[in-house]
Amino acid sequence: MDETLQGVGVSHGVAIGPVRHMGTAALEPPEERIPVERAPQEQARARQALEAVAADLRARGNLAGGEAQAVLEAQALMALDPELGADVRRRIAVGSTAARAVHDAVASFRAVLAAAGDYLAGRVADLDDVRDRTVARLLGVPMPGVPDSDEPYVLVAHDLAPADTALLDRTLVLGFVTEEGGPTSHSAILARAMGVPAVVALPGATSLEEDAVVAVDGSTGEVVVAPSPELRAELRRAAEKRRSALASASGPGRTSDGHRVPLLANIGGPADVAAALRAGAEGVGLFRTEFLFMEDSERAPSEDRQVEAYREVLEAFPEGRVVVRVLDAGADKPLGFLTPADEPNPALGVRGLRTLLDHPEVLRTQLRALGRAAEGLPVHLEVMAPMVADRVDARAFAEACRSVGLRAACGAMVEVPAAALRARAVLQEVEFLSLGTNDLAQYAFAADRQVGAVARLQDPWQPALLDLVAAAAGAARETGQGCGVCGEAAADPALACVLVGLGVTSLSMGPAAIPYVRSALARHTLAQCGRAAAAARAADTAEEARAAAHQVLSGE
């Protein structure tokens, strides 16, 4: 009989194949002591190993491009963190080996962050990966990474670091399953961008036997162990039916009765443009600009450098819509020249727009660069601020845009519940709203988006989250302004229909999800979407909301 395990589906598709476990390095260096005279040599070895790991992560990011590049650049900064380096040197000075010093310093670093409530405490996979790669290099053992295999497989791991996810060989890795992680973790986001079926937060995932055949459904979160031939055939038929439906839906996003819903792409830089165009994106709904600022953690990129990168994206969407988010620094994206090292809780401190208002010249330079990049192009440029909390924030951003003469629509990201609840006031200052459902859920439920233990609270089907979306969309509808969703919620085809039913006017997602969402919208009327939204909001749990909406959308 088929054994079915339930995790959290984070990337569409079905994968059937044998299990291969992620390889690991020796994580526990021996407790050796060194004489004082060896300390300088060991300190140099530790520094070189950390620098080499950072360089390797950056190289992987350059190969992967786009969003992966920004994620891996942030991880490289962890390896080069000055406080971590200083702690390693201190430990070596009192007798630790380089490997042991790195191991213990990272453990201490994580403990301090967790005690301080720091958002980075949730980046377990990222930080552990830095430790493992550095220790492996110092001990001369194989680096942790994906297993060697001549046949396609399903990759299983406790968690996946971005460095591994970003460069997965799509011809060999059919899908992956992790015991940790959540729907908005780095690896989940990258999996969706790549189109690799994935399930996270699956209890006991690492207990799956090597070579055991599993069927992974990245839509439902189900993992079936030793699926029967009949079930395999059924899953393959369902996958083929889905592919046919995707092929039959083309053109602009719209419901079956003709209600237009622009389908846009989330991108991290010029490298993501090709995938967005292949998927038929009608523009860009979220252009994350952090990748530029992560090229050098000690200084902002020049205005000319920014103009060059922005124009490359704008030129790709002639007469289309491109929504640019100005720099979102802080929390999990620290920058040495902007964010304070001693912030006790960055996720709730000076982050996003708050950081830019503290460094107005950085904001003005970016806004000027965007204006210059759009000169002479027919593209419809829109610029939005991250982490807007209230009307005061919205006014400050709008004034900054006007101060440089920027001719672009000015908007606010709704990631803070207060902004959703007071959206009418925010819209007095800006021209549109864009809901970042990942952070909106994190702040609404006090649930770190990187921690698997609270993954259920990050489920975008949570009725309370839908209530916040409805509040913002309702305010925009009353004032005749736009309200899009650029969080990962938009990538769920059924939830996309619900969002449209709540009044959302555009949807932006990873390019790989666009065909699925286009197909789902084309099968349902606007009235059906409205009924599904009402049914979901009437539920008490995410599971009930999902089931209720699916029942309406399936016509049952």
Coordinates of C-alpha atoms in Angstrom, one line a residue:
M1 CA 0.0 0.0 0.0
D2 CA 1.3 3.5 -0.9
E3 CA 2.6 5.5 2.1
T4 CA 1.7 9.1 1.8
L5 CA 3.6 11.8 3.8
Q6 CA 2.5 15.4 4.0
G7 CA 4.8 18.4 3.7
V8 CA 4.4 21.8 2.2
G9 CA 4.3 22.1 -1.6
V10 CA 6.3 25.0 -2.7
S11 CA 6.9 24.5 -6.5
H12 CA 4.5 23.0 -9.0
G13 CA 4.9 19.7 -10.8
V14 CA 5.3 16.0 -10.1
A15 CA 8.6 14.1 -9.8
I16 CA 8.9 10.3 -9.5
G17 CA 12.3 8.8 -8.9
P18 CA 14.8 7.2 -6.5
V19 CA 15.9 9.1 -3.4
R20 CA 19.4 10.5 -3.2
H21 CA 20.5 12.2 0.0
M22 CA 22.5 15.4 0.2
G23 CA 26.1 14.8 1.0
T24 CA 27.5 16.4 4.1
A25 CA 30.9 17.4 5.3
A26 CA 32.4 16.5 8.7
L27 CA 30.7 19.1 10.9
E28 CA 32.5 18.4 14.1
P29 CA 36.3 19.1 13.9
P30 CA 38.4 17.4 16.5
E31 CA 39.1 19.2 19.8
E32 CA 42.8 19.9 19.2
R33 CA 44.9 22.5 20.9
I34 CA 47.7 24.4 19.1
P35 CA 50.8 26.1 20.5
V36 CA 50.7 29.9 20.7
E37 CA 53.4 30.3 18.0
R38 CA 51.1 28.5 15.5
A39 CA 48.2 31.0 16.0
P40 CA 49.2 33.5 13.2
Q41 CA 49.4 30.6 10.7
E42 CA 46.1 29.2 11.7
Q43 CA 44.5 32.7 11.7
A44 CA 45.7 33.1 8.1
R45 CA 44.3 29.7 7.1
A46 CA 40.9 30.6 8.6
R47 CA 40.8 33.9 6.9
Q48 CA 41.8 32.4 3.5
A49 CA 39.2 29.6 3.9
L50 CA 36.4 32.1 4.7
E51 CA 37.4 34.3 1.8
A52 CA 37.6 31.3 -0.6
V53 CA 34.1 30.2 0.5
A54 CA 32.7 33.7 -0.1
A55 CA 34.4 33.8 -3.5
D56 CA 32.9 30.4 -4.4
L57 CA 29.4 31.5 -3.4
R58 CA 29.7 34.6 -5.5
A59 CA 31.0 32.6 -8.5
R60 CA 28.0 30.3 -8.1
G61 CA 25.7 33.3 -8.0
N62 CA 27.3 34.7 -11.1
L63 CA 26.7 31.4 -12.9
A64 CA 23.1 31.2 -11.7
G65 CA 22.3 34.9 -12.3
G66 CA 19.1 36.8 -11.3
E67 CA 17.5 36.1 -8.0
A68 CA 20.0 33.4 -7.1
Q69 CA 22.9 35.8 -7.5
A70 CA 21.4 38.2 -4.9
V71 CA 20.7 35.3 -2.5
L72 CA 24.2 33.9 -2.8
E73 CA 25.8 37.3 -2.5
A74 CA 24.0 37.8 0.8
Q75 CA 25.3 34.4 1.9
A76 CA 28.8 35.4 0.9
L77 CA 28.6 38.4 3.1
M78 CA 27.9 36.1 6.0
A79 CA 31.3 34.4 5.4
L80 CA 33.0 37.8 5.4
D81 CA 31.2 39.2 8.5
P82 CA 33.7 41.2 10.5
E83 CA 32.4 40.1 13.8
L84 CA 32.5 36.4 12.8
G85 CA 36.1 36.9 11.6
A86 CA 37.2 38.6 14.8
D87 CA 35.7 35.8 16.9
V88 CA 37.5 33.2 14.9
R89 CA 40.8 35.0 15.4
R90 CA 40.2 35.3 19.2
R91 CA 39.5 31.6 19.5
I92 CA 42.7 30.7 17.6
A93 CA 44.7 33.0 19.7
V94 CA 43.8 31.0 22.8
G95 CA 44.6 27.6 21.2
S96 CA 41.8 26.5 18.9
T97 CA 42.6 25.1 15.4
A98 CA 41.3 27.1 12.5
A99 CA 38.6 24.5 11.8
R100 CA 37.5 24.3 15.4
A101 CA 37.5 28.1 15.7
V102 CA 35.2 28.5 12.7
H103 CA 32.9 25.8 13.9
D104 CA 32.6 27.3 17.4
A105 CA 32.4 30.9 16.2
V106 CA 29.5 30.2 13.9
A107 CA 27.7 28.4 16.8
S108 CA 28.2 31.4 19.0
F109 CA 27.2 33.7 16.2
R110 CA 23.9 31.9 15.7
A111 CA 23.2 31.7 19.4
V112 CA 23.7 35.4 19.9
L113 CA 21.4 36.2 17.0
A114 CA 18.7 33.9 18.2
A115 CA 18.8 35.4 21.7
A116 CA 18.5 38.8 20.2
G117 CA 15.5 37.8 18.1
D118 CA 17.4 38.7 14.9
Y119 CA 15.8 37.8 11.6
L120 CA 19.0 36.2 10.5
A121 CA 18.5 33.5 13.1
G122 CA 16.1 32.0 10.6
R123 CA 18.7 31.6 7.9
V124 CA 19.8 28.3 9.4
A125 CA 20.6 26.6 6.1
D126 CA 22.5 29.6 4.8
L127 CA 24.7 30.0 7.9
D128 CA 25.3 26.3 8.4
D129 CA 26.3 26.0 4.8
V130 CA 29.0 28.7 5.3
R131 CA 30.3 26.8 8.3
D132 CA 30.3 23.4 6.5
R133 CA 32.0 24.7 3.5
T134 CA 34.7 26.5 5.5
V135 CA 35.3 23.6 7.8
A136 CA 35.5 21.1 4.9
R137 CA 38.0 23.3 3.2
L138 CA 40.2 23.5 6.3
L139 CA 40.0 19.8 7.0
G140 CA 40.6 18.8 3.4
V141 CA 37.4 16.8 3.1
P142 CA 34.8 16.9 0.3
M143 CA 32.6 19.9 0.2
P144 CA 28.9 19.3 1.1
G145 CA 26.8 19.3 -2.0
V146 CA 24.5 17.3 -4.3
P147 CA 25.3 13.7 -4.8
D148 CA 27.0 12.2 -7.8
S149 CA 24.6 10.2 -9.9
D150 CA 24.3 9.0 -13.5
E151 CA 20.5 8.7 -13.4
P152 CA 17.8 11.2 -12.5
Y153 CA 16.8 11.3 -8.8
V154 CA 14.8 13.1 -6.1
L155 CA 17.1 15.0 -3.8
V156 CA 16.4 14.7 -0.1
A157 CA 18.0 16.8 2.6
H158 CA 17.5 18.2 6.1
D159 CA 17.6 21.6 4.4
L160 CA 19.1 23.0 1.2
A161 CA 21.4 25.9 1.1
P162 CA 20.9 28.4 -1.7
A163 CA 24.4 27.5 -3.1
D164 CA 23.1 24.0 -3.7
T165 CA 19.7 24.9 -5.0
A166 CA 20.9 27.6 -7.4
L167 CA 23.0 25.2 -9.5
L168 CA 20.9 22.1 -9.4
D169 CA 21.3 20.1 -12.7
R170 CA 17.7 20.1 -13.9
T171 CA 18.4 17.1 -16.2
L172 CA 19.3 15.0 -13.1
V173 CA 17.4 16.5 -10.2
L174 CA 13.7 15.6 -10.7
G175 CA 12.6 17.4 -7.6
F176 CA 13.6 17.8 -4.0
V177 CA 12.3 17.2 -0.5
T178 CA 13.5 18.8 2.7
E179 CA 12.7 18.3 6.4
E180 CA 13.1 22.0 7.2
G181 CA 12.3 25.3 5.4
G182 CA 9.1 27.0 4.6
P183 CA 7.1 28.3 1.5
T184 CA 9.1 31.5 1.4
S185 CA 12.6 30.2 2.2
H186 CA 15.4 31.0 -0.2
S187 CA 15.5 27.5 -1.6
A188 CA 11.7 27.4 -2.1
I189 CA 11.8 30.7 -4.0
L190 CA 14.7 29.5 -6.2
A191 CA 13.0 26.2 -6.8
R192 CA 9.9 28.0 -8.2
A193 CA 12.1 30.2 -10.3
M194 CA 13.8 27.0 -11.8
G195 CA 10.5 25.1 -12.2
V196 CA 11.8 22.2 -10.0
P197 CA 9.0 20.4 -8.1
A198 CA 9.7 20.8 -4.4
V199 CA 8.2 19.9 -1.0
V200 CA 9.6 21.4 2.3
A201 CA 8.8 21.0 6.0
L202 CA 8.3 17.3 5.6
P203 CA 8.7 15.5 9.0
G204 CA 11.1 12.6 8.8
A205 CA 12.2 13.4 5.3
T206 CA 15.8 12.5 6.0
S207 CA 14.7 9.0 7.2
L208 CA 13.6 8.1 3.7
E209 CA 15.8 5.3 2.5
E210 CA 18.5 5.8 -0.1
D211 CA 17.2 4.5 -3.5
A212 CA 13.6 4.2 -2.3
V213 CA 11.3 5.4 -5.1
V214 CA 9.1 8.4 -4.2
A215 CA 6.5 10.5 -5.9
V216 CA 6.7 14.2 -5.1
D217 CA 3.8 16.5 -5.8
G218 CA 5.0 20.0 -5.5
S219 CA 1.5 21.4 -5.7
T220 CA -0.2 19.4 -2.8
G221 CA 2.9 18.8 -0.7
E222 CA 2.4 15.0 -0.8
V223 CA 5.3 12.6 -1.0
V224 CA 4.3 9.0 -1.7
V225 CA 6.8 6.3 -0.8
A226 CA 7.0 3.3 -3.1
P227 CA 4.0 4.4 -5.3
S228 CA 2.2 1.6 -7.0
P229 CA 2.3 1.3 -10.8
E230 CA -1.3 2.4 -10.9
L231 CA -0.6 5.6 -8.9
R232 CA 2.5 6.4 -11.0
A233 CA 0.4 6.1 -14.1
E234 CA -2.3 8.3 -12.6
L235 CA 0.2 11.0 -11.6
R236 CA 1.7 11.0 -15.0
R237 CA -1.7 11.3 -16.6
A238 CA -2.5 14.3 -14.4
A239 CA 0.9 15.9 -15.2
E240 CA 0.2 15.4 -19.0
K241 CA -3.3 16.9 -18.6
R242 CA -1.7 19.9 -16.8
R243 CA 0.8 20.4 -19.6
S244 CA -1.9 20.3 -22.2
A245 CA -3.9 22.9 -20.2
L246 CA -0.8 25.1 -20.0
A247 CA -0.2 24.8 -23.7
S248 CA -3.8 25.8 -24.6
A249 CA -3.7 29.1 -22.5
S250 CA -1.8 31.9 -24.1
G251 CA -1.8 35.7 -24.4
P252 CA -2.6 38.3 -21.7
G253 CA -4.0 37.1 -18.4
R254 CA -7.8 37.2 -18.1
T255 CA -10.6 35.3 -16.6
S256 CA -12.9 33.2 -18.9
D257 CA -15.4 36.0 -19.1
G258 CA -12.7 38.5 -20.2
H259 CA -11.7 40.3 -17.0
R260 CA -8.1 41.4 -17.5
V261 CA -5.5 40.5 -14.9
P262 CA -2.0 41.4 -16.1
L263 CA 0.5 38.6 -15.3
L264 CA 3.9 40.0 -14.5
A265 CA 7.2 38.5 -13.5
N266 CA 9.3 38.9 -10.3
I267 CA 13.0 39.3 -11.3
G268 CA 16.2 39.9 -9.5
G269 CA 18.1 41.5 -12.4
P270 CA 18.8 41.4 -16.1
A271 CA 19.7 37.7 -16.0
D272 CA 16.0 36.9 -15.2
V273 CA 14.6 38.7 -18.2
A274 CA 14.9 35.9 -20.7
A275 CA 12.9 33.5 -18.5
A276 CA 10.2 36.1 -18.0
L277 CA 9.9 36.7 -21.7
R278 CA 9.7 33.0 -22.5
A279 CA 6.9 32.6 -20.0
G280 CA 4.9 35.4 -21.7
A281 CA 5.1 37.9 -18.8
E282 CA 3.3 41.1 -19.6
G283 CA 5.9 43.1 -17.8
V284 CA 7.7 43.1 -14.4
G285 CA 5.7 43.4 -11.2
L286 CA 8.7 43.3 -8.9
F287 CA 12.2 44.2 -9.9
R288 CA 14.4 43.6 -6.9
T289 CA 17.4 46.0 -7.1
E290 CA 19.4 44.5 -4.3
F291 CA 21.6 42.5 -6.6
L292 CA 23.4 45.7 -7.7
F293 CA 24.1 46.9 -4.2
M294 CA 25.5 43.5 -3.2
E295 CA 28.3 43.8 -5.7
D296 CA 30.2 45.7 -3.1
S297 CA 29.0 45.6 0.5
E298 CA 31.1 48.7 1.5
R299 CA 29.7 51.2 -1.0
A300 CA 26.7 51.9 -3.2
P301 CA 27.0 51.4 -7.0
S302 CA 27.5 54.5 -9.0
E303 CA 24.6 56.3 -10.7
D304 CA 26.0 55.3 -14.1
R305 CA 26.3 51.7 -13.1
Q306 CA 22.7 51.7 -12.0
V307 CA 21.5 53.3 -15.1
E308 CA 23.2 50.6 -17.2
A309 CA 21.5 47.7 -15.3
Y310 CA 18.1 49.3 -15.1
R311 CA 18.0 50.2 -18.8
E312 CA 18.8 46.6 -19.8
V313 CA 15.6 45.5 -18.0
L314 CA 13.5 48.4 -19.2
E315 CA 14.5 47.9 -22.9
A316 CA 13.3 44.3 -22.7
F317 CA 9.7 45.3 -22.1
P318 CA 8.9 48.0 -24.7
E319 CA 5.5 49.6 -24.0
G320 CA 5.1 47.1 -21.1
R321 CA 5.0 47.8 -17.3
V322 CA 8.0 47.5 -15.1
V323 CA 7.6 48.0 -11.4
V324 CA 10.9 48.7 -9.6
R325 CA 11.3 48.3 -5.9
V326 CA 14.0 50.6 -4.6
L327 CA 16.7 49.1 -2.4
D328 CA 15.3 46.9 0.4
A329 CA 18.3 46.8 2.8
G330 CA 18.4 45.4 6.3
A331 CA 17.1 42.3 8.0
D332 CA 18.3 39.4 5.9
K333 CA 20.0 41.7 3.4
P334 CA 22.6 43.7 5.5
L335 CA 24.9 46.1 3.7
G336 CA 28.0 47.4 5.4
F337 CA 27.6 51.0 4.3
L338 CA 23.9 51.2 5.3
T339 CA 22.7 48.8 8.0
P340 CA 24.0 49.0 11.6
A341 CA 25.9 45.9 12.8
D342 CA 24.4 46.2 16.3
E343 CA 20.7 46.3 15.4
P344 CA 19.0 44.2 18.1
N345 CA 16.2 43.0 15.8
P346 CA 16.6 44.1 12.2
A347 CA 13.3 42.7 10.9
L348 CA 11.5 45.1 13.2
G349 CA 14.1 47.9 13.1
V350 CA 15.6 50.1 10.4
R351 CA 14.8 48.2 7.3
G352 CA 13.7 49.0 3.7
L353 CA 12.3 52.6 3.3
R354 CA 13.5 53.4 6.9
T355 CA 17.0 52.7 5.9
L356 CA 16.7 54.8 2.7
L357 CA 15.2 57.8 4.6
D358 CA 18.2 57.6 7.0
H359 CA 20.5 57.7 3.9
P360 CA 18.6 60.1 1.5
E361 CA 21.5 60.4 -1.0
V362 CA 21.4 56.7 -1.7
L363 CA 17.7 57.0 -2.4
R364 CA 18.0 60.1 -4.5
T365 CA 20.8 58.5 -6.6
Q366 CA 18.7 55.4 -7.2
L367 CA 15.7 57.5 -8.2
R368 CA 17.8 59.7 -10.5
A369 CA 19.3 56.6 -12.1
L370 CA 15.8 55.1 -12.7
G371 CA 14.7 58.3 -14.4
R372 CA 17.7 58.4 -16.6
A373 CA 17.3 54.7 -17.5
A374 CA 13.8 55.3 -18.7
E375 CA 14.6 58.3 -20.9
G376 CA 13.5 57.9 -24.5
L377 CA 11.8 54.5 -23.8
P378 CA 8.1 53.7 -24.3
V379 CA 8.1 51.5 -21.2
H380 CA 5.7 52.3 -18.4
L381 CA 8.0 52.7 -15.3
E382 CA 6.6 52.5 -11.8
V383 CA 8.7 52.8 -8.6
M384 CA 7.7 51.5 -5.2
A385 CA 9.1 51.7 -1.7
P386 CA 9.5 48.6 0.5
M387 CA 8.2 48.3 4.1
V388 CA 5.8 51.3 4.0
A389 CA 4.1 51.4 7.4
D390 CA 1.8 54.4 7.2
R391 CA 0.9 57.6 5.4
V392 CA 3.9 59.4 6.7
D393 CA 6.2 56.8 5.1
A394 CA 4.2 57.0 1.8
R395 CA 4.4 60.8 1.8
A396 CA 8.2 60.8 2.4
F397 CA 8.8 58.4 -0.5
A398 CA 6.5 60.4 -2.8
E399 CA 8.3 63.6 -1.9
A400 CA 11.7 62.0 -2.6
C401 CA 10.5 60.9 -6.1
R402 CA 9.2 64.5 -6.8
S403 CA 12.4 66.0 -5.5
V404 CA 14.5 64.4 -8.3
G405 CA 11.8 65.1 -11.0
L406 CA 11.1 61.4 -11.5
R407 CA 8.4 60.9 -14.1
A408 CA 7.1 57.5 -12.9
A409 CA 4.1 56.3 -11.0
C410 CA 5.0 56.1 -7.3
G411 CA 3.7 53.3 -5.2
A412 CA 4.0 51.5 -1.8
M413 CA 4.6 47.9 -0.9
V414 CA 2.2 46.6 1.7
E415 CA 4.2 44.3 3.9
V416 CA 3.3 45.7 7.2
P417 CA -0.2 44.9 8.5
A418 CA -0.7 48.6 9.5
A419 CA -0.4 49.6 5.9
A420 CA -3.1 47.1 4.8
L421 CA -5.4 48.3 7.5
R422 CA -4.9 52.0 6.7
A423 CA -4.5 51.6 2.9
R424 CA -6.9 54.4 2.2
A425 CA -4.6 56.8 3.9
V426 CA -1.5 55.5 2.2
L427 CA -3.2 55.9 -1.2
Q428 CA -3.7 59.6 -0.5
E429 CA 0.1 59.9 -1.1
V430 CA 0.9 57.2 -3.7
E431 CA -0.6 56.0 -7.0
F432 CA -0.7 52.2 -6.4
L433 CA -0.1 49.4 -3.9
S434 CA 1.7 46.2 -4.2
L435 CA 1.3 43.5 -1.6
G436 CA 4.3 41.5 -0.6
T437 CA 2.5 38.6 1.0
N438 CA 5.7 36.8 2.2
D439 CA 6.6 39.6 4.7
L440 CA 2.9 40.5 5.3
A441 CA 2.3 37.0 6.6
Q442 CA 5.5 37.1 8.6
Y443 CA 4.5 40.2 10.4
A444 CA 0.8 39.3 10.7
F445 CA 1.6 36.0 12.4
A446 CA 4.9 36.7 14.2
A447 CA 6.3 33.8 12.2
D448 CA 9.8 34.0 10.7
R449 CA 9.5 33.0 7.0
Q450 CA 12.6 30.9 7.2
V451 CA 11.6 28.6 10.1
G452 CA 10.0 25.3 9.2
A453 CA 8.5 24.9 12.6
V454 CA 6.1 27.8 11.9
A455 CA 5.5 27.0 8.2
R456 CA 1.8 26.7 8.7
L457 CA 1.6 30.3 9.7
Q458 CA 3.4 31.3 6.5
D459 CA 0.8 29.5 4.4
P460 CA -0.7 32.2 2.1
W461 CA -4.1 30.6 2.4
Q462 CA -4.4 31.8 6.0
P463 CA -7.8 33.6 6.2
A464 CA -6.3 36.4 8.3
L465 CA -3.8 37.1 5.6
L466 CA -6.6 37.1 3.0
D467 CA -8.5 39.6 5.2
L468 CA -5.5 42.0 5.0
V469 CA -5.3 41.5 1.2
A470 CA -9.0 42.3 1.0
A471 CA -8.6 45.4 3.1
A472 CA -5.9 46.8 0.8
A473 CA -7.6 45.8 -2.4
G474 CA -10.9 47.2 -1.3
A475 CA -9.3 50.6 -0.5
A476 CA -7.7 50.7 -3.9
R477 CA -10.9 49.8 -5.6
E478 CA -12.7 52.6 -3.9
T479 CA -10.2 55.2 -5.0
G480 CA -9.8 53.7 -8.5
Q481 CA -6.1 52.8 -8.0
G482 CA -4.2 49.6 -8.7
C483 CA -3.4 47.0 -6.1
G484 CA -1.2 44.1 -7.2
V485 CA 0.3 41.1 -5.4
C486 CA 4.0 40.4 -5.9
G487 CA 4.5 37.9 -3.1
E488 CA 4.7 34.2 -3.7
A489 CA 1.0 33.8 -3.1
A490 CA 0.4 34.9 -6.7
A491 CA 2.3 31.8 -7.9
D492 CA -0.4 29.4 -6.6
P493 CA -3.0 29.1 -9.5
A494 CA -6.0 28.5 -7.2
L495 CA -4.9 31.2 -4.8
A496 CA -4.4 33.6 -7.8
C497 CA -8.1 33.2 -8.6
V498 CA -8.9 34.0 -5.0
L499 CA -6.8 37.1 -5.1
V500 CA -8.5 38.3 -8.2
G501 CA -11.8 37.6 -6.4
L502 CA -10.6 39.8 -3.5
G503 CA -10.1 42.7 -5.9
V504 CA -6.4 42.4 -6.7
T505 CA -5.7 44.0 -10.1
S506 CA -2.4 42.4 -11.2
L507 CA -0.3 39.4 -10.2
S508 CA 3.4 39.1 -10.2
M509 CA 5.4 35.8 -9.7
G510 CA 8.4 33.8 -10.6
P511 CA 8.3 33.3 -14.4
A512 CA 7.9 29.5 -14.2
A513 CA 4.5 30.0 -12.5
I514 CA 3.0 32.3 -15.1
P515 CA 1.6 29.6 -17.4
Y516 CA -0.1 27.8 -14.5
V517 CA -1.7 31.0 -13.3
R518 CA -2.7 32.0 -16.8
S519 CA -4.4 28.6 -17.4
A520 CA -6.2 28.7 -14.1
L521 CA -7.7 32.2 -14.7
A522 CA -8.7 31.3 -18.2
R523 CA -10.9 28.5 -16.8
H524 CA -12.9 30.6 -14.3
T525 CA -15.2 33.6 -14.4
L526 CA -14.7 36.7 -12.2
A527 CA -17.8 35.7 -10.3
Q528 CA -16.4 32.3 -9.6
C529 CA -13.2 33.9 -8.3
G530 CA -15.3 36.1 -6.1
R531 CA -17.2 33.2 -4.6
A532 CA -14.0 31.3 -4.0
A533 CA -12.6 34.3 -2.2
A534 CA -15.6 34.6 0.0
A535 CA -15.5 30.9 0.8
A536 CA -11.8 31.0 1.7
R537 CA -12.3 34.1 4.0
A538 CA -15.2 32.3 5.8
A539 CA -12.9 29.4 6.8
D540 CA -10.9 29.3 10.1
T541 CA -7.7 27.6 8.9
A542 CA -5.5 27.6 5.8
E543 CA -6.4 24.0 5.0
E544 CA -10.1 24.8 5.2
A545 CA -9.7 27.9 3.1
R546 CA -7.8 26.0 0.4
A547 CA -10.4 23.2 0.4
A548 CA -13.3 25.6 0.3
A549 CA -11.9 27.6 -2.6
H550 CA -11.0 24.5 -4.6
Q551 CA -14.6 23.2 -4.1
V552 CA -16.0 26.5 -5.6
L553 CA -13.5 26.6 -8.4
S554 CA -14.1 22.9 -9.3
G555 CA -17.8 23.6 -9.5
E556 CA -18.7 21.0 -6.8

